[in-house]
Short mmCIF file of C-alpha atoms and ligand atoms in Angstrom, two decimals:
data_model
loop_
_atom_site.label_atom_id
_atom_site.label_comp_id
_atom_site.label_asym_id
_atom_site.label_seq_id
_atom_site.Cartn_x
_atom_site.Cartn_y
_atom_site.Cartn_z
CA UNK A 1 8.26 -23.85 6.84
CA UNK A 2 8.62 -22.33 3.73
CA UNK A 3 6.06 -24.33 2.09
CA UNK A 4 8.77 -25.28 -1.17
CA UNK A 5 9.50 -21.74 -1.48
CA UNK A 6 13.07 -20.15 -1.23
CA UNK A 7 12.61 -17.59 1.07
CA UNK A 8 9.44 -16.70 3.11
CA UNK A 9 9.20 -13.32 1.62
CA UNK A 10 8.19 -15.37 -1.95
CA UNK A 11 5.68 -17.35 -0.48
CA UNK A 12 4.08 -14.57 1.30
CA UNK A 13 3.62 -12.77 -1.51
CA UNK A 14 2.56 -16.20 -3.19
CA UNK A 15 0.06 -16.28 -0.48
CA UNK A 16 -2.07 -13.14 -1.02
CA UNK A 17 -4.43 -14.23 -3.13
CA UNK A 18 -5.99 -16.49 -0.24
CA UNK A 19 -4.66 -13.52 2.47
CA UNK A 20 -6.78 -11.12 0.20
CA UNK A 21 -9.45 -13.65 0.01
CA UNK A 22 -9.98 -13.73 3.95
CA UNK A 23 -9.67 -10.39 4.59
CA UNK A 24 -13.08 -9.64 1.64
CA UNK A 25 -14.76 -13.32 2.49
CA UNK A 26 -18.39 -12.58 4.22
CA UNK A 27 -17.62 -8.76 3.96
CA UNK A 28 -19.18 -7.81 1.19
CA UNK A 29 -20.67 -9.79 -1.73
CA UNK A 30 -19.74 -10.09 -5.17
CA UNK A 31 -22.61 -7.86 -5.78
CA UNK A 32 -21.18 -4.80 -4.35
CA UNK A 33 -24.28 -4.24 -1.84
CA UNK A 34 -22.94 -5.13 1.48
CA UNK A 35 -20.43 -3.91 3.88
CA UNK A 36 -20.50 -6.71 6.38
CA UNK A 37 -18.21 -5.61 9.50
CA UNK A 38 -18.17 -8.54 12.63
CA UNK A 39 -18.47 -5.41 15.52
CA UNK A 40 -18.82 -2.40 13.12
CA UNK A 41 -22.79 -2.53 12.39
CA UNK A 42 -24.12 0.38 10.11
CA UNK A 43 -24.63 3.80 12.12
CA UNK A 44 -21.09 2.98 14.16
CA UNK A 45 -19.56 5.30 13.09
CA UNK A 46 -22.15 8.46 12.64
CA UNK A 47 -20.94 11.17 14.30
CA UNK A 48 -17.77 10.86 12.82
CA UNK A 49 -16.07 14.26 11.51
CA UNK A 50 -12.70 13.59 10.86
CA UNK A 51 -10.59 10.36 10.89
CA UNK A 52 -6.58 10.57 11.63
CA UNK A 53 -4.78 7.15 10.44
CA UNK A 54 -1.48 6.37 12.57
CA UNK A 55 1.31 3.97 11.35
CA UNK A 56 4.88 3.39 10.55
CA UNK A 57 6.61 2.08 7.35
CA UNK A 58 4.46 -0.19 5.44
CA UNK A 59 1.34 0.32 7.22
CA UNK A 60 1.58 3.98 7.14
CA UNK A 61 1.81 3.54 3.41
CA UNK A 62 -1.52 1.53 3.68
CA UNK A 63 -2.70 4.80 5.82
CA UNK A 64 -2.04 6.75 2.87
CA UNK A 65 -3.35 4.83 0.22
CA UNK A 66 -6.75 5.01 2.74
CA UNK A 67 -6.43 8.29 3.19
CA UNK A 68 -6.86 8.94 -0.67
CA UNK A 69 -10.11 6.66 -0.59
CA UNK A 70 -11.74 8.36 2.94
CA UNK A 71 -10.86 11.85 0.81
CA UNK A 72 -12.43 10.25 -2.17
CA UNK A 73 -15.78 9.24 -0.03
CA UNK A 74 -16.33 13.12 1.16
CA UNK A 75 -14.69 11.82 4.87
CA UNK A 76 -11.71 14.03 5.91
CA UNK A 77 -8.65 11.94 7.28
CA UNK A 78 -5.28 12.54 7.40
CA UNK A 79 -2.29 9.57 7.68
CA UNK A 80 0.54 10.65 10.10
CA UNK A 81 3.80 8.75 10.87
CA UNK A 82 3.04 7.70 14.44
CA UNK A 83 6.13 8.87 15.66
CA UNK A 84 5.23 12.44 14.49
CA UNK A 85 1.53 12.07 15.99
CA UNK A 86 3.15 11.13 19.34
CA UNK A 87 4.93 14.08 19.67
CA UNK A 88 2.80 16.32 18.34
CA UNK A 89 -0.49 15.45 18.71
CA UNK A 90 -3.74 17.02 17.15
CA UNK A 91 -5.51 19.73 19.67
CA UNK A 92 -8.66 17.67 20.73
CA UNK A 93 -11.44 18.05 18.55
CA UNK A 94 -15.05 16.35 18.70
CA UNK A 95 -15.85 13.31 16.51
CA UNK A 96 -11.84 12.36 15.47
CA UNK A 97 -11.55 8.85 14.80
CA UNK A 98 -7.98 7.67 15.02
CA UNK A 99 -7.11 4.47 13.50
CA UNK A 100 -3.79 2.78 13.92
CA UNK A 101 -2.32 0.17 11.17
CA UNK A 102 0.05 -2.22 12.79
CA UNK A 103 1.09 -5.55 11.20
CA UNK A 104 2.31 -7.02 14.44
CA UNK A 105 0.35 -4.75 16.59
CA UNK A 106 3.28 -3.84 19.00
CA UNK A 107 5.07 -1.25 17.11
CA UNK A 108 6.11 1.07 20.23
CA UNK A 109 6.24 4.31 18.35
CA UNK A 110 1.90 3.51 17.42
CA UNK A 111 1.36 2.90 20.82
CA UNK A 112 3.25 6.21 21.65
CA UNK A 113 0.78 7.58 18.94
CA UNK A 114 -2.99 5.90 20.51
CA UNK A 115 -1.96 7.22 23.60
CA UNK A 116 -1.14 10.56 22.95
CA UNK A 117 -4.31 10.77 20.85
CA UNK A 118 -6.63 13.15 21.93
CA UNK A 119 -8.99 11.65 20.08
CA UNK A 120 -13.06 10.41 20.90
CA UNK A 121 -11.92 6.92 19.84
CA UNK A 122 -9.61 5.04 18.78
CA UNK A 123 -9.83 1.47 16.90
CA UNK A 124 -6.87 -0.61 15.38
CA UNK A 125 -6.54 -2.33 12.14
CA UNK A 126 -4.34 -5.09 12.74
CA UNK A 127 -3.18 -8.80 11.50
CA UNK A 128 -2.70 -9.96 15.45
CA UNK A 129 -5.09 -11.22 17.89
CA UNK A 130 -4.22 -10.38 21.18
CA UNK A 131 -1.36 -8.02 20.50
CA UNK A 132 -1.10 -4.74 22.40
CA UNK A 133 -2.51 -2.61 20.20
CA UNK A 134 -5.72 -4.43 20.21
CA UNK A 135 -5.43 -3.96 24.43
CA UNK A 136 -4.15 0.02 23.86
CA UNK A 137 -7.35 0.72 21.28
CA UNK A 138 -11.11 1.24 21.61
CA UNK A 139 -11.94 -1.38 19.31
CA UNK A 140 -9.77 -3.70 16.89
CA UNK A 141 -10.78 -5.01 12.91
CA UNK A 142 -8.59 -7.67 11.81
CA UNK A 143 -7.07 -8.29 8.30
CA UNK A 144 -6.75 -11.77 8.49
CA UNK A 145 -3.57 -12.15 6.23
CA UNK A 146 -2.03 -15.09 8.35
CA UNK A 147 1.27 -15.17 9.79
CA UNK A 148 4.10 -12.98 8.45
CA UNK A 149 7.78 -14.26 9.07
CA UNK A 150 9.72 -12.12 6.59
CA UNK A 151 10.91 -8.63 7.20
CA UNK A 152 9.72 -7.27 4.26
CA UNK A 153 6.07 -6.48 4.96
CA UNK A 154 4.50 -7.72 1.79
CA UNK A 155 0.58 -10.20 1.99
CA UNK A 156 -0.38 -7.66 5.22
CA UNK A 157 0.01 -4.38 2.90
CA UNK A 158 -2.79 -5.81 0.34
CA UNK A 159 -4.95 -6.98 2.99
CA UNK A 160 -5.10 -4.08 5.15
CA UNK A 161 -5.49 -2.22 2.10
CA UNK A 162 -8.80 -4.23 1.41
CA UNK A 163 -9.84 -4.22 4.87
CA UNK A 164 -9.62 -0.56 5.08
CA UNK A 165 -11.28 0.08 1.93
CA UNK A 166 -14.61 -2.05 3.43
CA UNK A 167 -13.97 0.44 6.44
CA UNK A 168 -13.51 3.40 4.59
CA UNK A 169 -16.89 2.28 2.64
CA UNK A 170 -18.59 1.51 6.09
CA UNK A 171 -17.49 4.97 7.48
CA UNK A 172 -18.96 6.95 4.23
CA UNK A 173 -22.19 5.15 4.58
CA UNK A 174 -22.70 6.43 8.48
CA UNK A 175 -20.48 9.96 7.57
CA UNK A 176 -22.66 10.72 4.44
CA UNK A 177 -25.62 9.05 5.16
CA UNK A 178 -25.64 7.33 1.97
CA UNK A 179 -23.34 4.44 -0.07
CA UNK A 180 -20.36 6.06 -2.22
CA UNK A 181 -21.62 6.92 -5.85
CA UNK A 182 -19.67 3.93 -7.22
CA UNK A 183 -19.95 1.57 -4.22
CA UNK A 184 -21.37 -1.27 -6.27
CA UNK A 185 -18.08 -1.25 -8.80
CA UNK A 186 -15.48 -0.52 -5.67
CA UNK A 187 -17.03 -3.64 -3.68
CA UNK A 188 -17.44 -5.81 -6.50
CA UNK A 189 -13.97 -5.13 -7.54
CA UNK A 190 -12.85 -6.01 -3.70
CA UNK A 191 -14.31 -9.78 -4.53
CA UNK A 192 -12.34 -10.13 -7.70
CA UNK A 193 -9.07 -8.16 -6.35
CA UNK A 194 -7.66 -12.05 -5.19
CA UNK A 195 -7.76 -14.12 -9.06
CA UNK A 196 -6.39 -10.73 -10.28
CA UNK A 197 -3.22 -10.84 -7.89
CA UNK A 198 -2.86 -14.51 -8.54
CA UNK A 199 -2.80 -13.78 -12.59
CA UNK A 200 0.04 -11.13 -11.43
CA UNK A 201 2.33 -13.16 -9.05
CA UNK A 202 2.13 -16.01 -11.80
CA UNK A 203 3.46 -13.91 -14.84
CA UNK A 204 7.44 -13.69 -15.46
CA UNK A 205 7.55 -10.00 -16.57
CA UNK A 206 8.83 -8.66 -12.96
CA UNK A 207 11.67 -10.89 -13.31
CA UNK A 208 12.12 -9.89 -16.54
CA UNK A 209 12.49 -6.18 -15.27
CA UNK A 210 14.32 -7.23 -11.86
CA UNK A 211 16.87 -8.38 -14.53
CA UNK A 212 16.83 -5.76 -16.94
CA UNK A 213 18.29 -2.91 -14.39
CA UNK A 214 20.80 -4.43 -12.38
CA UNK A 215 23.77 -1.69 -12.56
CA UNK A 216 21.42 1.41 -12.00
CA UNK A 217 22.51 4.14 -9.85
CA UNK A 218 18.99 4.92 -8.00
CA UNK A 219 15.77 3.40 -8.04
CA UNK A 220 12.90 6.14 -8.28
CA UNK A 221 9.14 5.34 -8.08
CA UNK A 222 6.22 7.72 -8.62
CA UNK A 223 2.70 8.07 -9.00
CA UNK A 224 -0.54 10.25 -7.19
CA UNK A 225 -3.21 9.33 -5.46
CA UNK A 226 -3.53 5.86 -4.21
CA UNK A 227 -0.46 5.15 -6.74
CA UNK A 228 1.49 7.70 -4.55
CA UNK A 229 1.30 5.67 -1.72
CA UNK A 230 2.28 2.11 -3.93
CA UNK A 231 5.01 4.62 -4.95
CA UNK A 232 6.47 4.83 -1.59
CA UNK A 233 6.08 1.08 -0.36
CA UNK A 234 7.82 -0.01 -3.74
CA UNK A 235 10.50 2.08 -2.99
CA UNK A 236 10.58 1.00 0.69
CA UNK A 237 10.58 -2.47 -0.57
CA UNK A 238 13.23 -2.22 -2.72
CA UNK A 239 15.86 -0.70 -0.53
CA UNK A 240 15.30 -2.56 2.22
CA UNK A 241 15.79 -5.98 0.65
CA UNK A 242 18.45 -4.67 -2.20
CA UNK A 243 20.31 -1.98 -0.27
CA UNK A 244 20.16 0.22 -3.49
CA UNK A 245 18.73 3.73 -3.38
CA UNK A 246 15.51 4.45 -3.89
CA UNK A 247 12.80 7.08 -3.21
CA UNK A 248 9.06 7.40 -3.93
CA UNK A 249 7.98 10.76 -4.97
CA UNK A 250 4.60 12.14 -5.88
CA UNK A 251 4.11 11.98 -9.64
CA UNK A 252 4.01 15.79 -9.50
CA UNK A 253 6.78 16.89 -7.32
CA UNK A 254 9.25 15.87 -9.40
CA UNK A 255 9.94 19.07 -11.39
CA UNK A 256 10.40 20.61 -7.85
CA UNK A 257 13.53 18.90 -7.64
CA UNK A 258 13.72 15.38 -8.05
CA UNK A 259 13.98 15.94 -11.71
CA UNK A 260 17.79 16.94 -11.11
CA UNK A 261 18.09 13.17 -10.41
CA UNK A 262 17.44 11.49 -13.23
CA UNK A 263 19.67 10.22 -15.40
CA UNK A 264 20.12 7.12 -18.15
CA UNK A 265 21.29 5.29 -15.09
CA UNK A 266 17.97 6.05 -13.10
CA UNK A 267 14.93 4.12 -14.03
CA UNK A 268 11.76 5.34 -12.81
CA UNK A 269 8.84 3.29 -12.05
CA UNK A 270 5.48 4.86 -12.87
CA UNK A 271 2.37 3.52 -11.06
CA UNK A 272 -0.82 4.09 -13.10
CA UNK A 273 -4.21 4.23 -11.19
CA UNK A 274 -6.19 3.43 -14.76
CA UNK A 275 -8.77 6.52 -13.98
CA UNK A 276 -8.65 10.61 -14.65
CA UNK A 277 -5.65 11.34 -13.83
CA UNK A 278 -3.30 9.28 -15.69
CA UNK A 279 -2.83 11.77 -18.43
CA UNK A 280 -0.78 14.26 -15.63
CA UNK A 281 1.33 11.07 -15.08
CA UNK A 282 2.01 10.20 -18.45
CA UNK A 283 3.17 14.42 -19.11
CA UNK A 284 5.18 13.14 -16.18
CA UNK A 285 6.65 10.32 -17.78
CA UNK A 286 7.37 12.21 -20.73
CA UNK A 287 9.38 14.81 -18.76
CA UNK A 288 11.16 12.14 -17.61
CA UNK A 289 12.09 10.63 -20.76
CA UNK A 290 12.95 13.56 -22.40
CA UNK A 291 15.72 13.38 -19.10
CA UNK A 292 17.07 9.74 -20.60
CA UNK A 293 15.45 8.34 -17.66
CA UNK A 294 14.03 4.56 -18.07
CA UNK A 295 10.36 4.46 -17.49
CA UNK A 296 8.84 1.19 -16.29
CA UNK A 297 4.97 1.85 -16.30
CA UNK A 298 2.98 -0.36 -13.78
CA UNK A 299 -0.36 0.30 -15.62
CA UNK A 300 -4.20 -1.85 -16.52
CA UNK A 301 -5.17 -1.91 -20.05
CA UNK A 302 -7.60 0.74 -19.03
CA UNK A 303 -4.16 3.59 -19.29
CA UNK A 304 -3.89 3.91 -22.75
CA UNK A 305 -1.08 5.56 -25.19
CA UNK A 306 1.19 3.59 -22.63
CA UNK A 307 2.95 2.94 -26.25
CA UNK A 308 6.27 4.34 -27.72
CA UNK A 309 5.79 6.75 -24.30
CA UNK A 310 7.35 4.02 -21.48
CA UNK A 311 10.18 1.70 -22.05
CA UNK A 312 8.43 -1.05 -20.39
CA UNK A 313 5.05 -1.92 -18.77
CA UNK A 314 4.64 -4.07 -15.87
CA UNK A 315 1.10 -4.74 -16.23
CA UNK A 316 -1.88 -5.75 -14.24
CA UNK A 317 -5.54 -6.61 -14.76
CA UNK A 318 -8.27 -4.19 -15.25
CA UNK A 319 -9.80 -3.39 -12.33
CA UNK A 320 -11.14 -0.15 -10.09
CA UNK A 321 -9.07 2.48 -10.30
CA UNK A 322 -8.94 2.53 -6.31
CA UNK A 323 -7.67 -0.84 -6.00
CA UNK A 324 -5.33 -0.89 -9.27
CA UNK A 325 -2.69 0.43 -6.85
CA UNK A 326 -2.85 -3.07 -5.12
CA UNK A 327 -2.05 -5.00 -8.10
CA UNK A 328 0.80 -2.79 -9.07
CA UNK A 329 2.37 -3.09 -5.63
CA UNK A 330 2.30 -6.49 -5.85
CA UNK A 331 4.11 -6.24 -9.50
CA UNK A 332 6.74 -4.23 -7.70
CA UNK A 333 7.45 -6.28 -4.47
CA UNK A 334 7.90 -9.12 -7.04
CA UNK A 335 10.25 -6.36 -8.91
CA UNK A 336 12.30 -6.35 -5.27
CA UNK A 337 12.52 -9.92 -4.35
CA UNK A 338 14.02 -10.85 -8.30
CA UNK A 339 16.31 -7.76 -8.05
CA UNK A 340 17.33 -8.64 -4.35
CA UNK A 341 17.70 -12.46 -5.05
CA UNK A 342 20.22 -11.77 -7.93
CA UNK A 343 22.50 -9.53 -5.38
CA UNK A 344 22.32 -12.71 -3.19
CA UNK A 345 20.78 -10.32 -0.30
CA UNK A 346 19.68 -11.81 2.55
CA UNK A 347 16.01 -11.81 1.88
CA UNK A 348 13.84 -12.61 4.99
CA UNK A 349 16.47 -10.75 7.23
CA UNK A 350 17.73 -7.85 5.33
CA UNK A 351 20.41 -6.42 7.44
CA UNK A 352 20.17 -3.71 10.25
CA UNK A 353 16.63 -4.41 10.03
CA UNK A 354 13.91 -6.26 12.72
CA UNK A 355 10.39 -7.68 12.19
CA UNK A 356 8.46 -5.04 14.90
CA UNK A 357 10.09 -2.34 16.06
CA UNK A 358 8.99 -2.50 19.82
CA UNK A 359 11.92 -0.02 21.01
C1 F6R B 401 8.55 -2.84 5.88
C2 F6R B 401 8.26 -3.18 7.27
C3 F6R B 401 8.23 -2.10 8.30
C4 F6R B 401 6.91 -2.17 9.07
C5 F6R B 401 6.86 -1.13 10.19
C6 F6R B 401 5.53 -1.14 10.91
O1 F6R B 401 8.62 -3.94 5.05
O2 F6R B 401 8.00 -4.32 7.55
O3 F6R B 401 8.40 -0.84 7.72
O4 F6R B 401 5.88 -1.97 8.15
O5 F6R B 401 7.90 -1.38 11.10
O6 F6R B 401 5.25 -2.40 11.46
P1 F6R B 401 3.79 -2.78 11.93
O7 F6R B 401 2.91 -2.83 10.73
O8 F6R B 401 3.94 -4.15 12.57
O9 F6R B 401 3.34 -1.75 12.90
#
């Protein structure tokens, strides 16, 4: 059941502080010095050159979001919608590594994808034991996030997002030969990633914005990096359980059109990764302000001059600025489910839409 909650989608994102929790337990250490994979010992992946991620809606968000840290580690990896990989696949190459991200596991147009691969191997990250994916695929890791009922894809995102940042880690190590410059901080940060989300699902201030922009006449969402791809799933998130419009756009892009957009009747939510390159996406917010468009910044204490620049910050704990991204999405699918639940939309089954695509 729905454990006291109104709608499954609420109590699944309730749950991902213990999801998270799984999906880091006896994987690393709050130390930050292990990368404990059951089936992916250290040197399993040396003679990796290149690693192509495979996935559709949600998941191929969390294939972008782990394509920014595999970049990040010195590994080259690309995230492709699967249906896009299936039909045109990659010429063959020695030492790809593809790795699908499936939820359920049966998403036809993934399969399509791992078996048009012309790829060495192929391994999925999924939250299903036994599905077909894990059959279709070389090897399978698993995220552990429990069962998912609602539509809205919501305690899988953060924990394949942590389970492929362990991989991503474990890849670097055999790739590189050695540990990523700030492993200790990253995998540390992993272990306190679940108290942080609870601290954000508890606090009122998504609400507070759900309620704040009811009458808008678009939705936009931006950031770069890792925050690129949070910028996407919110947006995904949002019009799939409000029926507004909204897009996600790259922090920069905007002035290459987007900009034409925005309005006073536009917010724009701004997703902060608390490292270097905030200061482009504040000059972004600015240009955006100086457009009458709302800004809503999804930020940690660690972005600063955040005042008098936004309208209103969503914000999260300190943490990483690789895994800030994680805490903001959760911020905004709370941002959805208030703005949904005062349209009356039907949450858990949004309309039009089914749990796996299998077709
Ligand atoms: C969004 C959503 C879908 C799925 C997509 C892939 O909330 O649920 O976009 O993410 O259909 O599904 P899986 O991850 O099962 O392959």
């Amino acid at each position: 059941g729905k454990g006291g909650y109104d709608h499954y989608m609420l109590k699944e994102i309730n749950e991902q502080p213990t999801a998270l929790g799984r999906s880091v337990s006896g994987r690393t250490d709050s130390a930050g010095s292990t990368v404990d994979l059951d089936g992916f010992p250290a040197g399993e992946f040396e003679g990796v050159d290149r690693v192509h991620l495979v996935a559709m809606g949600t998941s191929y968000h969390a294939a972008m979001y782990t394509e920014a840290l595999l970049a990040r580690r010195g590994v080259p990896a690309r995230a492709f919608m699967s249906s896009e990989y299936a039909s045109s696949p990659p010429p063959a190459e020695d030492g790809t590594l593809v790795i699908a991200i499936s939820q359920s596991g049966e998403t036809a147009d993934t399969i399509a994808a791992v078996r048009a691969a012309r790829a060495e191997r192929t391994l999925v990250v999924t939250n299903v034991v036994g599905s077909s994916l894990t059959r279709e695929c070389d090897d399978a890791l698993l995220v552990r996030a429990g069962p998912e009922i609602g539509v809205a894809a919501t305690k899988s995102f953060s924990s394949q997002v942590a389970t492929l940042s362990l991989l991503s880690e474990r890849i670097r190590r055999d790739v590189v030969g050695t540990p990523s410059p700030d492993a200790e901080a990253f995998l540390s940060a992993l272990t306190r990633l679940p108290d942080q989300v609870r601290q954000v699902v508890e606090s009122p201030a998504a609400e507070e914005i759900a309620d704040a922009f009811t009458d808008s006449e678009a939705y936009f969402f931006i950031g770069r990096g890792p925050g690129h791809a949070v910028a996407l799933e919110g947006a995904l998130k949002f019009k799939e359980i409000t029926y507004e419009h909204a897009e996600g756009f790259t922090a920069a892009e905007l002035k290459h059109g987007p900009l034409a957009l925005v309005t006073e009747d536009t917010p724009v939510f701004a997703v902060f990764n608390g490292g270097s390159d905030d200061t482009e996406t504040l000059g972004n917010v600015k240009e955006i302000r100086a457009r009458g468009g709302p800004v809503i910044a999804v930020a940690s204490g660690d972005t600063p001059d955040l005042e008098g620049i936004a309208d209103h910050v969503l914000s999260v704990p300190s943490t990483h600025p690789e895994l800030v991204g994680v805490l903001a999405n959760v911020q905004l699918q709370l941002v959805a489910y208030h703005a949904a639940r005062r349209r009356g939309r039907s949450i858990d089954k949004p309309r039009n839409l089914a749990k796996s695509v299998t077709v």
